[in-house]
């Protein structure tokens, strides 16, 4: 399989720089990812629902566009993407009402995939969820529906023809990351900070040899950059 390419990237002092669009840029993972990408010299864009959010993000160097994902057409969403190198979908209902889950985690992902095709953006990373999450609990109907919709979104992206990446983190915690993880095609369900998820995502986006893969993420002892490189699939 040919190696995926990072398009629309510049290089400075040997480091690649990217234009990245984050759907969910005001969320826990999306906001941290924006900071980490900016610190690497990347240009970050995002989608927000209010002008006040756009103005606040501008003070942090993030170019946000105002729009409601659930109401935008595919054409309108594609126009906001512009010529970015990668799209990250980190928005989510977190197991809220079925209506919100369907609109964001389900229909929102499908719409973003179609918009990516229309805009000619090949690289698409989706923050999903470990299927085993909370299996030890007695889950309500809304949360069970959330898991089903997230699985459906994973399937949609994996069949999209894009240069996709699905990242399934463990139970999300706040607080500073430790910089070490366990990353691979199958991981135990534990917990991980949003900071380490964002750090892993930033590293994955800058590794063009990782594509069309589902990776699961948990706490661990391997430095993030090493964990990412260990998941490169070499062609012989």
Short mmCIF file of C-alpha atoms in Angstrom, two decimals, residues 12-231:
data_model
loop_
_atom_site.label_atom_id
_atom_site.label_comp_id
_atom_site.label_asym_id
_atom_site.label_seq_id
_atom_site.Cartn_x
_atom_site.Cartn_y
_atom_site.Cartn_z
CA UNK A 12 10.86 24.88 8.62
CA UNK A 13 14.07 23.72 10.31
CA UNK A 14 13.25 20.16 9.24
CA UNK A 15 9.85 20.04 10.93
CA UNK A 16 6.62 19.69 8.98
CA UNK A 17 3.87 22.23 9.58
CA UNK A 18 0.23 21.55 8.84
CA UNK A 19 -3.12 23.27 8.43
CA UNK A 20 -5.58 21.36 10.63
CA UNK A 21 -9.33 21.86 11.03
CA UNK A 22 -10.83 20.70 14.34
CA UNK A 23 -14.54 19.99 14.70
CA UNK A 24 -14.95 20.20 18.46
CA UNK A 25 -12.21 22.79 18.93
CA UNK A 26 -13.88 24.16 22.10
CA UNK A 27 -14.13 20.71 23.69
CA UNK A 28 -11.81 19.11 26.21
CA UNK A 29 -9.69 17.24 23.69
CA UNK A 30 -10.10 19.66 20.79
CA UNK A 31 -8.97 22.67 22.78
CA UNK A 32 -5.87 20.91 24.06
CA UNK A 33 -5.10 19.58 20.59
CA UNK A 34 -5.28 23.10 19.19
CA UNK A 35 -2.73 24.28 21.77
CA UNK A 36 -0.35 21.42 21.03
CA UNK A 37 -0.56 21.87 17.28
CA UNK A 38 -0.03 25.62 17.60
CA UNK A 39 3.06 24.98 19.73
CA UNK A 40 4.47 22.91 16.85
CA UNK A 41 3.96 25.76 14.41
CA UNK A 42 0.80 24.36 12.82
CA UNK A 43 -2.10 26.51 11.65
CA UNK A 44 -5.32 25.56 13.42
CA UNK A 45 -8.88 26.19 12.27
CA UNK A 46 -12.09 25.16 13.98
CA UNK A 47 -15.87 25.28 14.00
CA UNK A 48 -17.72 27.13 16.76
CA UNK A 49 -21.37 28.05 17.28
CA UNK A 50 -20.99 31.60 18.57
CA UNK A 51 -19.08 34.74 17.64
CA UNK A 52 -17.84 35.10 21.22
CA UNK A 53 -16.12 31.72 20.93
CA UNK A 54 -14.56 32.71 17.64
CA UNK A 55 -13.21 35.93 19.15
CA UNK A 56 -11.77 34.13 22.18
CA UNK A 57 -10.04 31.52 20.04
CA UNK A 58 -8.58 34.26 17.85
CA UNK A 59 -6.66 35.55 20.87
CA UNK A 60 -5.00 32.12 21.03
CA UNK A 61 -4.11 32.06 17.35
CA UNK A 62 -6.94 29.75 16.24
CA UNK A 63 -8.92 30.70 13.14
CA UNK A 64 -12.48 29.65 14.00
CA UNK A 65 -15.48 29.70 11.69
CA UNK A 66 -19.01 30.15 13.06
CA UNK A 67 -21.58 27.50 12.19
CA UNK A 68 -23.91 24.87 13.61
CA UNK A 69 -22.80 21.40 12.51
CA UNK A 70 -26.31 20.01 12.82
CA UNK A 71 -27.79 22.72 10.57
CA UNK A 72 -25.03 23.30 8.02
CA UNK A 73 -25.24 21.72 4.59
CA UNK A 74 -22.42 19.54 3.31
CA UNK A 75 -21.49 22.34 0.91
CA UNK A 76 -21.37 24.93 3.68
CA UNK A 77 -19.18 22.72 5.85
CA UNK A 78 -16.85 21.95 2.96
CA UNK A 79 -16.42 25.67 2.34
CA UNK A 80 -15.27 26.18 5.94
CA UNK A 81 -12.58 23.50 5.53
CA UNK A 82 -10.84 25.33 2.73
CA UNK A 83 -7.53 23.76 1.76
CA UNK A 84 -6.50 22.23 5.09
CA UNK A 85 -4.27 19.17 5.26
CA UNK A 86 -6.30 17.30 7.88
CA UNK A 87 -9.63 17.27 9.66
CA UNK A 88 -10.03 16.12 13.24
CA UNK A 89 -13.51 15.27 14.52
CA UNK A 90 -13.39 15.42 18.33
CA UNK A 91 -16.92 16.69 18.99
CA UNK A 92 -19.27 14.43 20.91
CA UNK A 93 -22.38 14.22 23.04
CA UNK A 94 -20.64 12.18 25.78
CA UNK A 95 -23.65 9.93 26.10
CA UNK A 96 -26.28 12.67 26.33
CA UNK A 97 -29.74 12.53 24.83
CA UNK A 98 -30.32 10.32 21.80
CA UNK A 99 -31.24 13.34 19.70
CA UNK A 100 -27.93 15.11 20.37
CA UNK A 101 -25.95 11.89 19.99
CA UNK A 102 -27.50 11.22 16.58
CA UNK A 103 -27.00 14.80 15.42
CA UNK A 104 -23.34 15.07 16.50
CA UNK A 105 -21.76 11.63 16.86
CA UNK A 106 -23.72 10.07 14.02
CA UNK A 107 -25.05 12.46 11.38
CA UNK A 108 -22.31 15.00 12.16
CA UNK A 109 -19.54 12.55 11.31
CA UNK A 110 -21.27 11.43 8.11
CA UNK A 111 -21.72 15.07 7.05
CA UNK A 112 -18.08 15.85 7.79
CA UNK A 113 -16.93 12.86 5.74
CA UNK A 114 -18.98 14.02 2.75
CA UNK A 115 -17.70 17.58 3.20
CA UNK A 116 -14.10 16.31 3.34
CA UNK A 117 -14.59 14.56 -0.01
CA UNK A 118 -16.12 17.69 -1.49
CA UNK A 119 -13.30 19.89 -0.20
CA UNK A 120 -10.63 17.43 -1.34
CA UNK A 121 -9.26 16.83 2.16
CA UNK A 122 -7.96 13.26 2.45
CA UNK A 123 -6.69 13.09 6.03
CA UNK A 124 -9.51 12.60 8.56
CA UNK A 125 -9.00 11.65 12.22
CA UNK A 126 -11.94 10.66 14.41
CA UNK A 127 -11.92 10.51 18.21
CA UNK A 128 -14.11 7.54 19.06
CA UNK A 129 -14.52 5.41 22.18
CA UNK A 130 -13.29 2.04 23.41
CA UNK A 131 -16.14 -0.48 22.94
CA UNK A 132 -15.49 -1.88 26.42
CA UNK A 133 -15.93 1.47 28.13
CA UNK A 134 -18.23 1.33 31.16
CA UNK A 135 -19.16 -2.30 30.48
CA UNK A 136 -18.87 -2.91 34.22
CA UNK A 137 -21.76 -0.53 34.80
CA UNK A 138 -25.50 -0.80 34.32
CA UNK A 139 -25.84 1.62 31.42
CA UNK A 140 -29.04 3.43 30.51
CA UNK A 141 -30.62 3.44 27.07
CA UNK A 142 -29.09 6.79 26.08
CA UNK A 143 -25.54 5.62 26.79
CA UNK A 144 -26.05 2.29 25.05
CA UNK A 145 -27.36 4.23 22.06
CA UNK A 146 -24.24 6.44 22.23
CA UNK A 147 -21.97 3.38 21.92
CA UNK A 148 -23.99 2.08 18.98
CA UNK A 149 -23.82 5.42 17.16
CA UNK A 150 -20.08 5.75 17.78
CA UNK A 151 -19.57 2.27 16.31
CA UNK A 152 -21.62 3.22 13.28
CA UNK A 153 -19.52 6.34 12.77
CA UNK A 154 -16.34 4.26 12.93
CA UNK A 155 -17.72 2.01 10.20
CA UNK A 156 -18.74 4.96 8.03
CA UNK A 157 -15.27 6.48 8.21
CA UNK A 158 -13.47 3.17 7.66
CA UNK A 159 -15.43 2.71 4.41
CA UNK A 160 -15.13 6.32 3.26
CA UNK A 161 -12.09 5.96 1.02
CA UNK A 162 -10.36 8.79 2.88
CA UNK A 163 -6.97 8.51 4.54
CA UNK A 164 -8.70 7.94 7.87
CA UNK A 165 -7.59 7.35 11.43
CA UNK A 166 -9.82 6.28 14.31
CA UNK A 167 -8.51 6.81 17.84
CA UNK A 168 -10.35 5.07 20.69
CA UNK A 169 -9.25 6.41 24.09
CA UNK A 170 -10.04 4.92 27.48
CA UNK A 171 -12.11 6.68 30.14
CA UNK A 172 -11.21 10.37 29.87
CA UNK A 173 -9.83 12.29 32.84
CA UNK A 174 -8.94 15.94 33.32
CA UNK A 175 -5.59 17.14 34.59
CA UNK A 176 -2.07 17.25 33.17
CA UNK A 177 -0.85 14.38 31.06
CA UNK A 178 2.16 12.25 31.89
CA UNK A 179 3.46 11.97 28.34
CA UNK A 180 3.48 8.17 28.29
CA UNK A 181 0.76 5.89 26.89
CA UNK A 182 -0.12 2.45 25.62
CA UNK A 183 -1.22 2.62 21.98
CA UNK A 184 -2.11 -0.16 19.58
CA UNK A 185 -4.83 -1.98 17.63
CA UNK A 186 -6.21 -3.44 20.89
CA UNK A 187 -5.79 -2.06 24.40
CA UNK A 188 -7.31 -2.72 27.79
CA UNK A 189 -9.90 -0.23 29.02
CA UNK A 190 -8.57 1.93 31.83
CA UNK A 191 -8.28 5.70 31.91
CA UNK A 192 -6.24 8.43 30.29
CA UNK A 193 -6.07 12.21 30.52
CA UNK A 194 -7.47 14.35 27.75
CA UNK A 195 -4.07 16.02 27.66
CA UNK A 196 -2.36 12.75 26.71
CA UNK A 197 -5.07 12.00 24.14
CA UNK A 198 -4.46 15.40 22.54
CA UNK A 199 -0.70 14.84 22.63
CA UNK A 200 -1.10 11.48 20.94
CA UNK A 201 -3.38 12.94 18.29
CA UNK A 202 -0.91 15.71 17.51
CA UNK A 203 1.86 13.15 17.06
CA UNK A 204 -0.33 10.88 14.93
CA UNK A 205 -1.28 13.72 12.60
CA UNK A 206 2.40 14.35 11.95
CA UNK A 207 3.11 10.70 11.13
CA UNK A 208 2.13 10.22 7.46
CA UNK A 209 2.92 6.50 7.56
CA UNK A 210 -0.04 5.88 9.85
CA UNK A 211 -3.32 5.77 7.98
CA UNK A 212 -6.45 3.66 7.60
CA UNK A 213 -5.92 2.28 11.09
CA UNK A 214 -7.98 1.93 14.26
CA UNK A 215 -5.83 2.56 17.32
CA UNK A 216 -6.84 2.22 20.96
CA UNK A 217 -5.27 4.33 23.67
CA UNK A 218 -4.74 3.74 27.37
CA UNK A 219 -2.33 4.81 30.09
CA UNK A 220 1.06 3.22 29.73
CA UNK A 221 4.80 3.60 30.07
CA UNK A 222 5.85 4.34 26.48
CA UNK A 223 6.62 7.94 25.50
CA UNK A 224 3.99 9.22 23.09
CA UNK A 225 6.34 9.70 20.13
CA UNK A 226 7.73 6.18 20.53
CA UNK A 227 4.24 4.70 20.89
CA UNK A 228 3.17 6.37 17.65
CA UNK A 229 6.24 5.19 15.72
CA UNK A 230 5.66 1.65 16.94
CA UNK A 231 2.34 1.65 15.08
#
